[in-house]
Amino acid sequence: MNSTPLHQFVQYFTGANAAAAERATARLALVLADPEAYQIEFAEELAERGMAGALPAQELRDVALLDALLAEDLAWESDEQDTPAELVEALNDILAQQGRGVALAPGAMAGRRGAGPEQLDAVQDALEALGLALVLFTLDSDVFPLGMVADAQAEAVRQQAAALGFGVTVY
């Protein structure tokens, strides 16, 4: 079993999904060790995001973190058109991938109005009731890339993200 700080950081997002943790750790180790090699290996994914040419190191790390988790169905890119029901479904898919054994009730956000940042407050309230914290991944985009971690681990996630050079906001 891998016990590096990077692997420990990734496990906050992957939960009990050990295989996903290994794959995401390997991918992120590449971006941290050799950003140019990462850009070559994942050029097609970066191009799909409209990112071509050399990227600043911080932006590349942040995109790599998000894309590593998206590839494992452990993150989701929310936009302003998402309904509360769609958001709950997406978050429950992530919870299932993490193997947490909990889920948001189908009506967890029923009656909530607002989109974008206002909806993120409602998401955090719903997750907090399950002992979870919402994570917003840094990405200059018109979407809100989301993940979640155990609320008890929120501060450790913040600290390890900063130490490893990833930009995240943990609510």
GROMACS .gro file of C-alpha atoms in nm:
model
  171
    1MET     CA    1   0.000   0.000   0.000
    2ASN     CA    2   0.118   0.347  -0.091
    3SER     CA    3   0.157   0.582   0.207
    4THR     CA    4   0.303   0.893   0.044
    5PRO     CA    5   0.151   1.232   0.128
    6LEU     CA    6   0.012   1.249  -0.227
    7HIS     CA    7  -0.159   0.912  -0.193
    8GLN     CA    8  -0.298   1.010   0.148
    9PHE     CA    9  -0.433   1.332  -0.004
   10VAL     CA   10  -0.598   1.146  -0.291
   11GLN     CA   11  -0.759   0.901  -0.048
   12TYR     CA   12  -0.960   1.183   0.108
   13PHE     CA   13  -1.146   1.206  -0.225
   14THR     CA   14  -1.151   0.837  -0.317
   15GLY     CA   15  -1.268   0.701   0.018
   16ALA     CA   16  -1.277   0.322   0.016
   17ASN     CA   17  -1.207   0.302  -0.359
   18ALA     CA   18  -0.846   0.179  -0.342
   19ALA     CA   19  -0.812   0.115  -0.715
   20ALA     CA   20  -0.922   0.470  -0.796
   21ALA     CA   21  -0.677   0.603  -0.536
   22GLU     CA   22  -0.387   0.419  -0.702
   23ARG     CA   23  -0.475   0.543  -1.052
   24ALA     CA   24  -0.534   0.903  -0.943
   25THR     CA   25  -0.213   0.905  -0.737
   26ALA     CA   26  -0.009   0.783  -1.034
   27ARG     CA   27  -0.159   1.049  -1.258
   28LEU     CA   28  -0.096   1.329  -1.008
   29ALA     CA   29   0.255   1.207  -0.934
   30LEU     CA   30   0.330   1.258  -1.303
   31VAL     CA   31   0.206   1.619  -1.309
   32LEU     CA   32   0.405   1.699  -0.995
   33ALA     CA   33   0.726   1.529  -1.112
   34ASP     CA   34   0.720   1.613  -1.484
   35PRO     CA   35   0.460   1.868  -1.597
   36GLU     CA   36   0.579   1.852  -1.958
   37ALA     CA   37   0.535   1.474  -1.970
   38TYR     CA   38   0.188   1.515  -1.819
   39GLN     CA   39   0.091   1.766  -2.089
   40ILE     CA   40   0.208   1.525  -2.358
   41GLU     CA   41   0.034   1.220  -2.211
   42PHE     CA   42  -0.295   1.402  -2.147
   43ALA     CA   43  -0.283   1.641  -2.445
   44GLU     CA   44  -0.616   1.519  -2.581
   45GLU     CA   45  -0.799   1.581  -2.251
   46LEU     CA   46  -0.640   1.922  -2.217
   47ALA     CA   47  -0.736   2.009  -2.576
   48GLU     CA   48  -1.098   1.913  -2.498
   49ARG     CA   49  -1.084   2.180  -2.227
   50GLY     CA   50  -0.947   2.430  -2.478
   51MET     CA   51  -0.602   2.418  -2.321
   52ALA     CA   52  -0.322   2.401  -2.573
   53GLY     CA   53   0.044   2.485  -2.542
   54ALA     CA   54   0.244   2.517  -2.226
   55LEU     CA   55   0.030   2.585  -1.920
   56PRO     CA   56   0.139   2.755  -1.598
   57ALA     CA   57   0.237   2.494  -1.338
   58GLN     CA   58  -0.041   2.588  -1.094
   59GLU     CA   59  -0.313   2.571  -1.357
   60LEU     CA   60  -0.183   2.237  -1.484
   61ARG     CA   61  -0.177   2.087  -1.132
   62ASP     CA   62  -0.529   2.207  -1.059
   63VAL     CA   63  -0.667   2.072  -1.387
   64ALA     CA   64  -0.481   1.744  -1.334
   65LEU     CA   65  -0.638   1.699  -0.989
   66LEU     CA   66  -0.986   1.763  -1.121
   67ASP     CA   67  -0.940   1.546  -1.429
   68ALA     CA   68  -0.792   1.259  -1.225
   69LEU     CA   69  -1.101   1.259  -1.002
   70LEU     CA   70  -1.344   1.308  -1.292
   71ALA     CA   71  -1.190   1.005  -1.466
   72GLU     CA   72  -1.282   0.800  -1.157
   73ASP     CA   73  -1.632   0.953  -1.120
   74LEU     CA   74  -1.520   1.115  -0.794
   75ALA     CA   75  -1.585   1.476  -0.894
   76TRP     CA   76  -1.848   1.656  -1.093
   77GLU     CA   77  -1.863   1.980  -1.289
   78SER     CA   78  -2.183   2.161  -1.196
   79ASP     CA   79  -2.323   2.447  -1.398
   80GLU     CA   80  -2.599   2.698  -1.348
   81GLN     CA   81  -2.851   2.487  -1.543
   82ASP     CA   82  -2.831   2.197  -1.297
   83THR     CA   83  -3.150   2.135  -1.107
   84PRO     CA   84  -3.135   2.044  -0.739
   85ALA     CA   85  -3.241   1.688  -0.831
   86GLU     CA   86  -2.956   1.657  -1.085
   87LEU     CA   87  -2.709   1.788  -0.830
   88VAL     CA   88  -2.825   1.540  -0.565
   89GLU     CA   89  -2.801   1.255  -0.817
   90ALA     CA   90  -2.447   1.353  -0.917
   91LEU     CA   91  -2.333   1.384  -0.556
   92ASN     CA   92  -2.487   1.047  -0.472
   93ASP     CA   93  -2.295   0.894  -0.762
   94ILE     CA   94  -1.973   1.029  -0.610
   95LEU     CA   95  -2.068   0.898  -0.266
   96ALA     CA   96  -2.128   0.554  -0.417
   97GLN     CA   97  -1.788   0.562  -0.590
   98GLN     CA   98  -1.626   0.659  -0.260
   99GLY     CA   99  -1.798   0.369  -0.086
  100ARG     CA  100  -1.915   0.591   0.198
  101GLY     CA  101  -2.239   0.402   0.258
  102VAL     CA  102  -2.445   0.721   0.283
  103ALA     CA  103  -2.651   0.916   0.033
  104LEU     CA  104  -2.840   1.240   0.013
  105ALA     CA  105  -3.215   1.196   0.025
  106PRO     CA  106  -3.379   1.256  -0.316
  107GLY     CA  107  -3.545   1.571  -0.182
  108ALA     CA  108  -3.239   1.695   0.010
  109MET     CA  109  -3.239   2.020  -0.185
  110ALA     CA  110  -3.606   2.039  -0.278
  111GLY     CA  111  -3.739   2.389  -0.261
  112ARG     CA  112  -3.392   2.544  -0.284
  113ARG     CA  113  -3.372   2.832  -0.526
  114GLY     CA  114  -3.075   2.989  -0.690
  115ALA     CA  115  -2.799   2.857  -0.907
  116GLY     CA  116  -2.424   2.869  -0.905
  117PRO     CA  117  -2.273   2.993  -0.579
  118GLU     CA  118  -2.610   3.013  -0.403
  119GLN     CA  119  -2.675   2.649  -0.486
  120LEU     CA  120  -2.333   2.555  -0.345
  121ASP     CA  121  -2.442   2.683  -0.004
  122ALA     CA  122  -2.744   2.452  -0.019
  123VAL     CA  123  -2.520   2.163  -0.124
  124GLN     CA  124  -2.289   2.222   0.171
  125ASP     CA  125  -2.582   2.232   0.411
  126ALA     CA  126  -2.710   1.898   0.277
  127LEU     CA  127  -2.364   1.737   0.291
  128GLU     CA  128  -2.293   1.871   0.640
  129ALA     CA  129  -2.590   1.672   0.768
  130LEU     CA  130  -2.405   1.357   0.649
  131GLY     CA  131  -2.073   1.459   0.807
  132LEU     CA  132  -1.926   1.565   0.472
  133ALA     CA  133  -1.765   1.881   0.342
  134LEU     CA  134  -1.800   2.024  -0.006
  135VAL     CA  135  -1.480   2.081  -0.205
  136LEU     CA  136  -1.464   2.333  -0.487
  137PHE     CA  137  -1.170   2.268  -0.719
  138THR     CA  138  -0.984   2.567  -0.855
  139LEU     CA  139  -1.059   2.606  -1.224
  140ASP     CA  140  -1.113   2.927  -1.417
  141SER     CA  141  -1.432   2.821  -1.588
  142ASP     CA  142  -1.805   2.873  -1.613
  143VAL     CA  143  -1.864   2.552  -1.416
  144PHE     CA  144  -1.825   2.468  -1.050
  145PRO     CA  145  -1.605   2.156  -1.018
  146LEU     CA  146  -1.714   1.975  -0.702
  147GLY     CA  147  -1.600   1.692  -0.483
  148MET     CA  148  -1.649   1.597  -0.122
  149VAL     CA  149  -1.452   1.473   0.174
  150ALA     CA  150  -1.535   1.381   0.532
  151ASP     CA  151  -1.599   1.696   0.735
  152ALA     CA  152  -1.357   1.572   1.002
  153GLN     CA  153  -1.081   1.571   0.738
  154ALA     CA  154  -1.151   1.917   0.594
  155GLU     CA  155  -0.859   2.090   0.762
  156ALA     CA  156  -0.617   1.811   0.669
  157VAL     CA  157  -0.735   1.838   0.307
  158ARG     CA  158  -0.671   2.213   0.308
  159GLN     CA  159  -0.325   2.171   0.455
  160GLN     CA  160  -0.218   1.885   0.229
  161ALA     CA  161  -0.355   2.058  -0.081
  162ALA     CA  162  -0.145   2.363   0.000
  163ALA     CA  163   0.164   2.153   0.077
  164LEU     CA  164   0.131   1.961  -0.251
  165GLY     CA  165   0.051   2.271  -0.456
  166PHE     CA  166  -0.316   2.209  -0.540
  167GLY     CA  167  -0.578   2.482  -0.521
  168VAL     CA  168  -0.900   2.378  -0.350
  169THR     CA  169  -1.163   2.542  -0.135
  170VAL     CA  170  -1.310   2.320   0.134
  171TYR     CA  171  -1.636   2.444   0.284
   0.00000   0.00000   0.00000
